[in-house]
Structures are given as structure tokens and as C-alpha cells.
């Protein structure tokens, strides 16, 4: 079954028996000033027992203790080289190679010649965590080019990585293989780590944990369910005895989801409308700015009239520019069609400088 993650408490149905609670502590490397356990979840193992199929048990720690770091991101269990040497004395199976698959660097064995027992960790608190063989010995998984997992059925991988040189000084790790059989809760408010033997079940019984509380040994799922039912009944009775002044209806504060969505859409539309209005105002101002003026201004003779296109202007014989006054035809006079103009080509001659004098008016139009 898949694992689970609970925030604010733990799932009592997944925990079995009594627990072990220790303080979260960090061990720093005195040489490099680095943390030896990046999760700071350190436990002390007092016995590491190989549970053989013949019923015998062999403690490969030999009476010593071993501090180990719990790291949920690492798949394997790492052991110091001297502990692994004791393992090989008990298990006579010879490994084939290291794994280069998903669970990198575990030892691989022939499927018919691999360790077939369990492995039990005894912590300093007395708690025992037993890893069954089907979690300790697994197929050597790989991923092909299409992203599909595959394995060779003739081999098996032992989920243990012995720490040989140059990694012999690394801090031993209890990775995902350990957590397949251990249920763990971390309370950073109280700086505590709590472990149980895992109970493999699909049942759920969530228990809330306050920042100042500590975990107690988990009840069985049946006992926990009965306790939960009694708590619910007591809560129901206390609610029914509330005073009449208390409002039993749920009080909703703030805007609902629909109101929030409507306000957001309205704000977006408002911004779009304001942007469009500004765009058209600026465009209208630019168009007005490029239009020509219809008057000369106050410093010109107001009696002069000027047509827009084209200007009604003529030159006198001396090159002076003057503007003819536009006159309206009388309604009593008949309209005349203007005759065709006969263009004349100017001849070439000696250029003369134009004299300066008073501009002369052209004779009146004979057709008026």
C-alpha cells in the first residue's frame, strides 16, 4: 500500500503498540562544521537482529550501540563496514553486483540465493521495529526509455548499502526501507520525534496533536474508534445544553466564493474600460493638434477672408502677394460659365530684379 502524510496530528490506525519519543537533535561535524544528519532525526540503535528462517536470531551489532539518521528521501539503509562484515558472517550468500537501478547501490543477488529472513532494530527506548523480508529484499527495478519500470526476475536487491571507502565515515541512514515498517510523527513545536511499529491497514483514525502535547501510546483502531464515538457523544450533549442566547447557526465571516469572484471580474472590467477611455481621449487630442487653424489671429486684419483649400491668393506685377476679398455673387445676376484658361509658356530672357513698391490691385473682373 502507499504511504501517507498527515499535518497537525497522526493516523492512530497506522500505529501499533507503544511508541518511543525522543528529542530532535543535531550532530555537527567538528571538522567541516556540517550537520552529519540533515534531518536532525537521530535515533540510537542498541541491537540489530537478523531473524533467520530457522528461528534463530543474530545481533550483528555485537553489544555496541549505533546512532542512525532517519531520512525519508533516501531509499536504502546504510550500515558501517564492520556491521556489514558481521552480516556476511551470518548470511553466506554472495552478492552479484551493485544495483544501478531506481534503488541505487544496493547489493544484488541471484533470486534463489539471497537473504530470506527479517531484520529487527531495537532502539534505546526498547521499541522494536521489524522489517519483513518482502520489504527488505525486492526486485532490482529499472526504468526503460519509455518511462516504464522493469526488472530481471532472476535477480533480487537487498535494500542495504554497506559504507565502504571512501564513504566509510558517513553517518548511517535509515531510509524509506525502514519507514515501510516504522510509523513516524515529528512535532517541531515540542522538538520531538515519535516512532511506532507500523500497522499495515487501509483504516484511518486521525488524531490531532496540539503544539504543547506529547503523544501517548496509540490505542487499537477499535478502541480509538470507541473513544472517538464517546467524545462525539459528550460534545453533542454539551452543545444541546447551551443557553438560548447562543446562536446555533454557523456564522460566516467575510465574502463567499461567488462574491469574491464577482468582485474580481468587476475590477478587471473597470480597469479595461478606463484604459480604453484614456486611449480614445489621447487619440482625439492628437487629431485636434494636427488640424490647421482657420484664422490668422488677432494681429491680422479681420476684414480679410481666407479660404481653406486652396488659398485665394494672387500676385501683382511686382511679385507682391495679396489676398483677394471673397465676394458673394448677387442672386439677381445670371451665372456665367468660366471660360477655359489658356496656359502660356513663359519665355526665357534676362532675369530682372523686381522693384519694390506699393502693390497694385488687379482690375475688376469684367464678368461681374
Phi, psi and omega in degrees: 000159181283158176281179181214162180224127183241132176256136176084006180176211179207167179260104183294337179292335181271356181253143183231132175073200181282165182243178177226123181244127178229164179279145175283125183224152181243134177249125185254138176290121183290339181275305183265356181058036177247155178287130179285334177233108188291338177271346184062017178261087187249132175235156178253121180262123181261342178209140176233104193251127173272116181267101186279157183290342178277002177097351180274158180230133183235119177272111185272001173279340176067034178088355179268173177247156184220121174276134183226151184255125176277121181226101183294347181274349184257133186283331191258181169246129178255142181231144176300158185297322181292326177291321178295325177300320177294325176301313183295335177290330180273315181262116184273000180289141184259126180290153179272314186191181170272154177275138174246022183263212183298315179267077191298132166082010168284161179280138177254148181224163170295143186299332180264007181217070183216158181303134184239014179257185176261176179221126184242129175259126175253120182271167183297336178281351183099351179292136179247130176243117182253127177261117180291162186296326183289346173264338182273327180240118187226167174297148179279096189275142174227170176236126181276185184295341179266007179079019182255135178288143175210163178206161176267117185291350181274353181234161175224156180245130172273123188280049178229134178243102177293140183269092175267170177298138011267013181258016184295338180267004181290154179286129181298144187239139169254103186264210185297329178299320177293320184283352171293340182238357179241133175261128188238139172231132180243125178244100183284343176290321178261358179060048184229148176242128181237135181233145171229163164288131184288145175247113184282104181204154175272353179293157179227137177211085186283133179239126179281146179233122179281162182301330186262357185268162175242156182282144173253163177305135185288138173283167174292159181304324181292315180295319180295323179293319178296318178298321179294322178294320178295321179295321180294321179295318180296321178294322179295319179295318180296325179291321181291339180267012180291154182291155181297334183291341183285135179277116182276350178282142178296136180264126181256127178247144178084180181277150175284175182295320180295318179295320179296318180295319179297319179297321180295316181294318178299319178298319180295317179297320179299316179298320180294318180296316179298320180296317179296320179298316178299321181297313181291325177297315179296322180294319179295320179297320180295320180294321178292328183291329183270355178286139180287156180283147182265001182219161180279332185115178185288336184274007178248164181289123182287346180283346179278137176246145184226126178284157182286297183218119354273170176290139180271079185231152181222166177242141174274185184291342181262010177086006180275140181268131172219163184248126177284145179280129181282126181241144182273135177292145179285144180289340183279337183275142180287152179281141179244143174274132181287139180285163179291143178277140178252107181290144178240137178276130180287137179279165179264137179199190181283127180292139177243145177283132181287140178280165180252127179195188181284137178294140179258143178279146176287152177297154181298154180294121184293341183274358182286000000 
